[in-house]
Amino acid sequence: MRRLCIALIILSLGLLTQSVSAHVLTTDGNIGAVMHISPDDSPVAGVPAHFFFSFKDTANEFYASGCSCDFVVKAHGQQILDQHITASTEFSAQELGATFTFPKRDVYQVTMQGKPLVAGTFQPFSLTYDVRVDKGSGQITERVPSPYLVLGTVVLGLSYPSWIISVVRKRRKT
Amino acid sequence: MSRSLDMWARLKRNSRFYVLVGSGWLSLFILLLVVILIPGRTVQTIRLEQLYGFISLGFLYLALLATPLTKIFASFRYREEYLHARRAIGVSAFYFALLHASVTFFGQLDGVKGLEFIPPNYTHPLLYGIGALVILFIMAATSLDAVVDFMGFNRWKRLHRLVYIAGLLVVLHVYIIGTHFSNGRTWITLLIGFLTLLLFVLEAIRLIIKSQALYAKRFPLWLARSLAIGIGLLAVGYLLIPLLFTTQAKSSNIHAAHEQLAAGNDSQNNQSVAATDSQYNLILEQTTYSKAKLTSGSEKLNVSLTDKQNQLVTPENSNAVLVSRTDFSAVALVSNNDLGFSIAKNANLNQGDYDLYLSFQLNGQQKTIGVSLNVGP
């Protein structure tokens, strides 16, 4: 049983290597922001997507109402939106929100960039996030998973339940 | 060889073995499913983090449920197997919590480098989660028979009561930071709320039965039963009152303001919207317009301009244009009095998202500010 516990920990470390470079936290110098998208972190083409940015300035100088911020959306390097963003009373002093309706399924780069309204109060920043719109109308270059991976997943998916069923059947017989 | 076979035969009779193997299998299967079914690295990472977190929560719940369930329903068919597997269930809760935390830390928060950039409103719920993870680690590390023998059963049991604190920390963590808990009335919030209350009720009944058994004279049965019924009614009332008497249960979740704002924007998109540059704010009276009303002239696009002290300013030579976000076609606007604009005759206006760009002169400066709006049917 001890070996099994150690195997689980090793497996967990192995699985960790699968999750890199997909950050919802992006930083630029002193300033970083966590981006959250509604609905469900997965925007739908043709439906308004709401973006929420929670900022952290390690120099403690950033405040949303003192920022001349722009929300920029690009698709394949071409800019399709540059919207000025103002602070909202619905949010805290370190939060900003923006709304955009993605026209079609595609991969977009969303940038929140800002500079202080009063020069020198905080460091200008530009935070870029990749957003993949997978639902709704339009075409997107589909990434077809390897058939071996699909087969392996099906086999793995069936293996444990069928093993458990066989064990239960054997126990009932005996 | 025979020793290995013997060990294998013993393992096959041990319910803990099936739980631990099942946990390893489930984590791999979920990883592969997410990679196959969900395109896009960011959403894959978010879904993995959420699924591992939910599964950890499920295992922790099963571990906490074991004592009250088997004490109250002593004739429960799989009682012995369930109680025996409890330690493995706890180890699985830690295993999935570790995966959940690691995907969040390395996959979403940029690892050690991102620590100093975690926004202040995320700090507390993350600390609750880390606290629960540390407790679950202690539970998992001391779950071996050798440790129980070394510590002595009573000391070991006292240590493992920390799991109740872990449960409390997990509930706080989930309710404050979980994106699925930003609205108190979603099915997932209600389900987890119901299961948590059920656990509280079962624990309360168990403790009442235990107290009754210990202090039967001072703690009569009628009092025990009344207390159990009272706690049950309170729990049901706590769940039902928000459902019956409010339109949206209040939530202390950090995403609640986001979700409510998003819902408000989607359902009643008629509030003013503002855009700003370094000197002026451009305020559009409403954000959603009707194509039919705009083209017939019965609806106008009313804007106002303020300075940074929120004082209204009157620009000179202002003119405005609507630019479609879909095909970038421009629609000229006709200026009325007081910064009200209407659609030019014969303008080709479609439904969709537009940006209104206002160009004006003020104090000798030429300025352009854009603000977004939506044109409906």
XYZ file of C-alpha atoms in Angstrom:
551
model
C 0.000 0.000 0.000
C 2.911 2.327 0.768
C 4.296 1.654 -2.724
C 0.902 2.491 -4.172
C 0.826 5.849 -2.333
C 4.332 6.658 -3.621
C 3.224 5.676 -7.142
C 0.295 8.100 -6.864
C 2.609 10.944 -5.852
C 4.982 10.136 -8.762
C 1.990 10.040 -11.110
C 0.832 13.423 -9.834
C 4.296 14.890 -10.506
C 4.175 13.386 -14.002
C 0.778 14.956 -14.636
C 2.088 18.358 -13.535
C 4.413 18.520 -16.504
C 1.283 18.553 -18.686
C 0.153 21.933 -17.401
C 2.515 24.691 -18.392
C 2.249 28.015 -20.220
C -1.477 28.567 -20.083
C -1.549 31.381 -17.605
C -4.523 33.455 -16.680
C -2.052 35.607 -14.757
C 0.109 37.771 -16.992
C 2.718 40.247 -15.826
C 4.534 43.263 -17.207
C 7.231 44.757 -14.969
C 5.616 45.643 -11.631
C 2.075 45.010 -12.764
C 0.214 41.730 -13.188
C -3.447 40.862 -13.684
C -5.554 37.730 -13.493
C -8.112 37.606 -16.303
C -11.495 35.932 -15.852
C -13.956 35.595 -18.728
C -17.701 35.174 -18.391
C -19.333 32.877 -19.518
C -17.320 30.070 -17.903
C -13.868 31.203 -19.125
C -14.836 30.053 -22.604
C -16.249 32.799 -24.876
C -18.902 32.027 -27.496
C -18.834 33.668 -30.941
C -21.766 36.032 -31.371
C -22.446 36.238 -27.624
C -21.033 39.102 -25.517
C -17.978 37.952 -23.549
C -17.258 39.832 -20.340
C -13.626 40.228 -19.333
C -12.596 40.967 -15.773
C -9.066 41.935 -14.796
C -7.858 41.824 -11.170
C -4.630 43.799 -10.951
C -1.695 43.637 -8.577
C 1.002 46.281 -8.648
C 3.972 45.169 -6.557
C 4.819 48.871 -6.098
C 1.212 49.468 -4.844
C 0.755 52.440 -7.170
C -1.865 51.235 -9.648
C -5.503 52.220 -9.216
C -8.107 51.614 -11.921
C -9.689 55.082 -11.857
C -6.274 56.658 -12.442
C -5.618 54.578 -15.537
C -6.063 55.510 -19.154
C -6.622 51.920 -20.183
C -7.339 50.384 -23.560
C -8.788 46.992 -24.288
C -7.352 45.733 -27.565
C -8.431 42.617 -29.439
C -6.402 41.201 -32.327
C -7.009 38.279 -34.647
C -4.009 36.972 -36.622
C -2.113 40.180 -35.850
C -4.885 42.412 -37.178
C -6.464 44.747 -34.650
C -10.246 44.475 -34.507
C -10.969 46.494 -31.370
C -9.328 49.276 -29.423
C -11.700 50.347 -26.707
C -11.041 52.858 -23.941
C -11.868 51.380 -20.557
C -13.000 53.274 -17.496
C -13.123 52.151 -13.874
C -16.500 50.904 -12.687
C -18.025 51.525 -9.276
C -19.138 47.848 -9.346
C -15.523 46.778 -8.935
C -12.736 47.348 -6.444
C -10.000 49.929 -7.109
C -7.797 47.169 -8.597
C -10.306 45.778 -11.084
C -11.365 46.631 -14.610
C -13.952 45.086 -16.894
C -14.575 45.067 -20.638
C -17.124 43.518 -22.949
C -16.577 42.276 -26.475
C -18.512 40.037 -28.832
C -16.164 37.814 -30.799
C -17.424 37.731 -34.391
C -16.455 34.099 -35.098
C -14.625 31.073 -33.737
C -10.925 31.793 -33.874
C -7.815 32.396 -31.804
C -7.558 35.982 -30.546
C -5.025 37.995 -28.603
C -6.608 40.163 -25.933
C -4.482 42.986 -24.538
C -5.191 45.257 -21.605
C -2.802 48.177 -21.865
C -2.681 51.262 -19.757
C -0.791 54.326 -18.726
C -1.410 56.643 -15.772
C -3.682 59.677 -16.244
C -1.210 61.596 -14.112
C 2.228 60.844 -15.487
C 4.553 58.862 -13.254
C 1.937 57.595 -10.781
C 2.352 54.007 -11.931
C 4.237 52.081 -14.527
C 2.611 51.836 -18.002
C 1.797 48.237 -18.850
C 0.629 45.947 -21.604
C -0.800 42.532 -20.651
C -1.602 40.088 -23.439
C -3.630 36.880 -23.151
C -4.479 34.289 -25.790
C -8.199 33.615 -26.006
C -9.555 30.746 -28.049
C -13.211 31.051 -29.081
C -14.373 27.500 -29.710
C -18.117 27.794 -29.540
C -20.612 29.528 -31.797
C -20.655 30.238 -35.497
C -17.707 30.297 -37.868
C -14.827 28.038 -38.733
C -11.661 27.387 -36.806
C -8.694 25.274 -37.750
C -9.536 22.130 -35.809
C -6.733 20.367 -34.009
C -7.537 16.734 -34.597
C -6.237 14.577 -31.741
C -4.069 11.621 -32.672
C -6.148 8.436 -33.259
C -3.707 6.560 -30.988
C -4.448 9.028 -28.202
C -8.204 8.592 -28.691
C -7.853 4.795 -28.764
C -5.604 4.842 -25.699
C -8.131 6.999 -23.836
C -11.026 4.664 -24.717
C -9.015 1.598 -23.633
C -7.927 3.321 -20.423
C -11.484 4.531 -19.801
C -12.873 1.005 -20.048
C -10.056 -0.743 -18.196
C -10.805 0.147 -14.576
C -14.610 -0.249 -14.679
C -14.304 -3.615 -16.460
C -11.677 -4.785 -13.939
C -13.946 -3.769 -11.033
C -16.927 -5.540 -12.666
C -14.879 -8.725 -13.110
C -13.706 -8.589 -9.457
C -17.284 -8.119 -8.206
C -18.509 -11.018 -10.387
C -15.748 -13.310 -9.103
C -16.560 -12.400 -5.505
C -20.236 -13.134 -6.053
C -19.387 -16.547 -7.501
C -17.165 -17.458 -4.570
C 7.244 -15.490 -7.035
C 4.860 -17.073 -4.560
C 5.454 -14.113 -2.233
C 4.416 -11.702 -4.995
C 1.338 -13.788 -5.738
C 0.495 -13.837 -2.071
C 0.841 -10.052 -1.849
C -1.312 -9.643 -4.964
C -3.976 -11.899 -3.463
C -3.951 -9.855 -0.253
C -4.144 -6.584 -2.175
C -7.146 -7.860 -4.123
C -9.017 -8.357 -0.853
C -8.202 -4.831 0.330
C -10.762 -2.102 -0.487
C -8.060 0.591 -0.069
C -6.183 -0.896 -3.007
C -9.153 -0.379 -5.353
C -9.653 3.221 -4.200
C -5.986 4.155 -4.731
C -5.709 2.430 -8.120
C -9.031 4.023 -9.095
C -7.711 7.481 -8.161
C -4.600 7.074 -10.312
C -6.753 5.790 -13.167
C -9.275 8.639 -12.826
C -6.589 11.354 -12.844
C -5.017 9.973 -16.028
C -8.361 9.382 -17.726
C -9.522 12.946 -16.973
C -6.254 14.388 -18.271
C -6.606 12.481 -21.556
C -10.307 13.358 -21.888
C -9.593 17.063 -21.373
C -6.735 16.985 -23.915
C -8.932 15.253 -26.492
C -12.238 17.033 -25.958
C -11.188 20.586 -25.113
C -9.132 22.565 -27.597
C -6.948 25.420 -26.385
C -4.296 25.217 -23.681
C -5.825 27.867 -21.412
C -9.294 26.307 -21.217
C -7.723 22.829 -20.849
C -5.781 24.070 -17.827
C -8.838 25.742 -16.297
C -11.002 22.618 -16.780
C -8.295 20.323 -15.354
C -7.944 22.560 -12.308
C -11.731 22.608 -11.819
C -12.236 18.853 -12.322
C -9.360 17.828 -10.027
C -10.683 20.282 -7.432
C -14.226 18.904 -7.608
C -12.997 15.306 -7.353
C -10.850 16.175 -4.351
C -13.901 17.784 -2.784
C -15.891 14.598 -3.485
C -13.287 12.337 -1.846
C -13.019 14.653 1.163
C -16.806 14.569 1.486
C -16.840 10.758 1.358
C -14.107 10.640 4.021
C -16.076 13.000 6.289
C -19.360 11.181 5.637
C -18.011 7.780 6.694
C -18.338 8.176 10.477
C -21.838 9.733 10.744
C -23.284 7.524 8.000
C -22.001 4.243 9.417
C -22.821 5.186 13.031
C -26.408 6.226 12.257
C -27.070 3.465 9.703
C -25.227 0.637 11.408
C -26.786 -1.988 9.132
C -25.405 -0.267 6.008
C -24.402 -3.129 3.659
C -20.876 -2.018 2.717
C -20.171 -0.571 6.162
C -16.962 -2.514 6.816
C -15.466 -1.936 3.351
C -16.349 1.764 3.482
C -14.774 2.269 6.898
C -11.705 0.277 5.886
C -11.329 2.297 2.657
C -11.652 5.622 4.493
C -7.883 6.151 4.778
C -7.421 5.534 1.049
C -10.302 7.936 0.351
C -8.462 10.572 2.400
C -5.208 9.910 0.518
C -7.136 10.279 -2.763
C -8.585 13.605 -1.541
C -5.012 14.793 -0.926
C -3.811 13.406 -4.289
C -6.466 15.287 -6.261
C -6.028 18.411 -4.098
C -2.293 18.294 -4.906
C -3.070 17.989 -8.631
C -5.612 20.831 -8.380
C -3.148 23.080 -6.539
C -0.290 22.247 -8.894
C -2.291 22.919 -12.059
C -3.365 26.250 -10.551
C 0.126 27.181 -9.354
C 2.150 26.172 -12.425
C -0.528 26.304 -15.107
C -2.480 29.414 -14.211
C -0.497 31.542 -11.772
C 2.906 31.350 -13.464
C 4.596 29.410 -10.628
C 6.922 31.069 -8.129
C 7.386 34.069 -10.448
C 3.684 34.888 -10.262
C 3.361 34.684 -6.460
C 3.936 38.394 -5.846
C 1.360 39.273 -8.529
C -1.580 37.406 -7.022
C -4.329 40.038 -6.670
C -5.313 40.937 -3.076
C -8.863 39.530 -3.378
C -7.440 36.118 -4.398
C -4.980 35.902 -1.479
C -7.335 34.845 1.347
C -9.222 32.093 -0.481
C -5.913 30.746 -1.836
C -4.496 30.664 1.702
C -7.571 28.708 2.892
C -6.900 26.221 0.094
C -3.212 25.942 0.981
C -4.130 25.421 4.660
C -6.487 22.577 3.697
C -3.789 21.067 1.438
C -1.242 21.091 4.282
C -3.736 19.354 6.614
C -4.578 16.778 3.944
C -0.845 16.187 3.447
C -0.430 15.522 7.171
C -3.400 13.117 7.019
C -1.975 11.306 3.969
C 1.576 11.127 5.381
C 0.289 9.586 8.644
C -2.168 7.198 7.007
C 0.147 4.175 7.062
C -0.370 1.403 9.636
C 3.240 1.827 10.807
C 2.547 5.479 11.740
C -0.624 4.490 13.643
C 1.433 1.918 15.604
C 4.213 4.449 16.217
C 1.875 7.232 17.389
C -0.635 5.119 19.269
C -4.256 4.986 18.103
C -5.662 7.714 20.383
C -3.007 10.312 19.488
C -3.317 9.368 15.817
C -7.120 9.779 15.980
C -6.809 13.188 17.657
C -4.422 14.303 14.904
C -6.807 13.080 12.219
C -9.645 15.184 13.655
C -7.850 18.049 11.889
C -9.751 16.847 8.841
C -12.796 18.800 10.094
C -10.728 22.004 9.926
C -9.603 21.003 6.436
C -13.269 20.548 5.464
C -14.140 24.005 6.773
C -11.188 25.608 4.956
C -12.159 23.846 1.718
C -15.752 25.111 1.986
C -14.472 28.692 2.475
C -11.978 28.289 -0.390
C -14.591 26.928 -2.779
C -17.334 29.414 -1.913
C -15.069 32.464 -2.179
C -12.921 31.710 -5.229
C -14.793 29.055 -7.227
C -16.146 30.480 -10.476
C -19.109 28.087 -10.255
C -20.082 29.573 -6.891
C -20.391 33.213 -7.946
C -24.171 32.910 -7.986
C -25.812 31.307 -4.961
C -28.621 29.853 -7.066
C -26.810 27.753 -9.653
C -27.536 24.009 -9.443
C -23.947 23.235 -8.468
C -23.975 25.748 -5.590
C -27.306 24.391 -4.358
C -26.170 20.766 -4.674
C -22.965 21.352 -2.735
C -24.867 23.489 -0.212
C -27.372 20.655 0.249
C -24.648 18.007 0.636
C -22.787 20.188 3.161
C -25.964 20.693 5.174
C -26.733 16.963 5.002
C -23.282 16.271 6.440
C -23.883 18.796 9.244
C -27.268 17.239 10.056
C -25.835 13.694 10.100
C -22.919 14.830 12.283
C -25.323 16.611 14.637
C -27.508 13.486 14.934
C -24.423 11.335 15.543
C -23.171 13.643 18.291
C -26.627 13.758 19.867
C -26.849 9.952 19.880
C -23.341 9.761 21.327
C -24.157 12.322 24.054
C -27.400 10.527 24.806
C -25.510 7.280 25.221
C -22.921 8.887 27.499
C -25.178 11.115 29.592
C -28.527 9.315 29.333
C -29.860 10.646 32.641
C -29.025 14.291 32.099
C -29.736 14.148 28.377
C -33.112 12.458 27.851
C -34.122 10.963 24.515
C -36.916 13.487 23.853
C -34.350 16.322 24.059
C -32.000 14.492 21.690
C -34.805 13.947 19.177
C -36.033 17.566 19.452
C -32.507 18.856 18.897
C -32.051 16.614 15.836
C -35.382 17.765 14.345
C -34.575 21.409 15.135
C -31.173 21.233 13.447
C -32.747 19.511 10.433
C -35.450 22.207 10.123
C -32.845 24.973 10.442
C -30.751 23.358 7.705
C -33.714 22.965 5.344
C -34.838 26.538 6.093
C -31.348 27.878 5.403
C -31.452 26.209 2.005
C -35.037 27.062 1.089
C -35.381 30.665 2.265
C -32.940 32.138 -0.298
C -34.644 30.075 -3.008
C -38.168 31.202 -2.144
C -37.703 34.816 -1.199
C -34.872 36.228 -3.256
C -34.282 36.520 -6.953
C -30.569 35.908 -6.632
C -28.911 34.524 -3.532
C -26.209 36.816 -2.206
C -22.704 35.573 -2.612
C -19.386 36.564 -1.104
C -17.602 34.945 -4.041
C -14.964 37.190 -5.614
C -16.510 36.631 -9.061
C -20.032 37.544 -7.910
C -19.732 41.211 -8.952
C -18.403 40.049 -12.334
C -21.251 37.620 -12.932
C -23.941 40.030 -11.779
C -22.517 42.773 -13.956
C -22.310 40.388 -16.903
C -25.893 39.202 -16.333
C -27.026 42.804 -16.043
C -25.239 43.724 -19.250
C -26.791 40.792 -21.097
C -30.369 41.157 -19.885
C -30.768 44.903 -19.520
C -28.236 46.479 -21.747
C -29.650 49.954 -21.525
C -27.401 51.632 -19.012
C -25.002 54.332 -20.030
C -21.504 53.391 -21.058
C -18.436 55.567 -20.832
C -15.150 55.793 -22.639
C -12.276 57.962 -21.607
C -8.998 59.368 -22.775
C -6.442 61.214 -20.682
C -8.605 64.388 -20.459
C -12.245 63.686 -21.237
C -14.980 61.105 -20.675
C -17.438 60.346 -23.428
C -20.719 58.995 -22.032
C -23.245 57.268 -24.263
C -26.777 57.355 -22.855
C -27.486 53.681 -23.486
C -25.585 50.729 -24.904
C -28.282 48.918 -26.902
C -30.268 50.491 -29.743
C -32.934 49.349 -32.145
C -32.036 49.367 -35.829
C -35.687 50.049 -36.765
C -35.928 53.015 -34.418
C -32.552 54.454 -35.378
C -33.224 54.283 -39.115
C -36.711 55.765 -38.721
C -35.288 58.622 -36.682
C -37.400 57.886 -33.593
C -34.290 57.023 -31.547
C -31.161 59.128 -31.213
C -27.676 58.424 -29.974
C -27.306 60.887 -27.105
C -23.802 61.413 -25.818
C -22.291 63.780 -23.281
C -18.730 64.868 -22.654
C -17.204 65.519 -19.238
C -13.762 66.454 -18.024
C -11.823 64.558 -15.365
C -13.672 66.461 -12.619
C -16.906 65.108 -14.134
C -17.970 68.620 -15.240
C -19.929 68.750 -18.501
C -17.991 70.378 -21.314
C -19.299 71.617 -24.677
C -17.039 70.824 -27.606
C -16.819 72.663 -30.897
C -17.151 71.198 -34.389
C -18.181 67.794 -33.138
C -19.028 65.056 -35.555
C -19.562 61.343 -35.100
C -19.361 58.143 -37.057
C -20.473 54.589 -36.314
C -17.977 51.875 -37.289
C -19.100 48.259 -37.508
C -16.932 45.802 -35.617
C -17.899 43.043 -38.014
C -16.925 44.489 -41.387
C -15.504 47.924 -40.365
C -18.067 49.720 -42.552
C -18.756 53.299 -41.432
C -22.109 55.008 -41.023
C -22.114 58.796 -40.881
C -24.200 60.407 -38.136
C -26.121 63.652 -38.329
C -25.516 66.036 -35.482
C -28.457 67.435 -33.519
C -28.414 69.851 -30.628
C -26.636 68.977 -27.368
C -24.517 66.150 -28.748
C -27.448 64.077 -29.930
C -26.874 62.193 -33.148
C -29.217 60.464 -35.538
C -28.624 58.169 -38.474
C -28.130 59.793 -41.862
C -30.813 59.112 -44.483
C -30.227 56.026 -46.651
C -27.535 54.811 -44.259
C -26.780 51.094 -44.503
C -27.110 50.081 -40.867
C -26.967 46.405 -39.850
C -27.516 44.644 -36.582
C -24.366 44.013 -34.552
C -21.669 45.674 -32.505
C -20.491 49.146 -33.402
C -18.074 51.739 -32.081
C -19.216 55.346 -32.024
C -16.270 57.677 -32.621
C -16.776 61.323 -31.635
C -14.342 63.848 -33.049
C -14.369 67.327 -31.569
C -12.319 70.392 -30.865
C -11.841 71.729 -27.362
C -9.372 74.356 -26.146
C -7.703 74.276 -29.524
C -7.140 70.522 -29.391
C -8.549 68.014 -31.875
C -9.751 64.863 -30.112
C -11.375 61.545 -31.007
C -12.910 59.184 -28.439
C -14.646 55.899 -29.219
C -17.354 54.084 -27.273
C -19.008 50.732 -28.036
C -22.719 50.008 -28.555
C -24.949 47.295 -29.925
C -27.624 47.635 -32.614
C -30.445 45.130 -32.264
C -33.436 44.438 -34.563
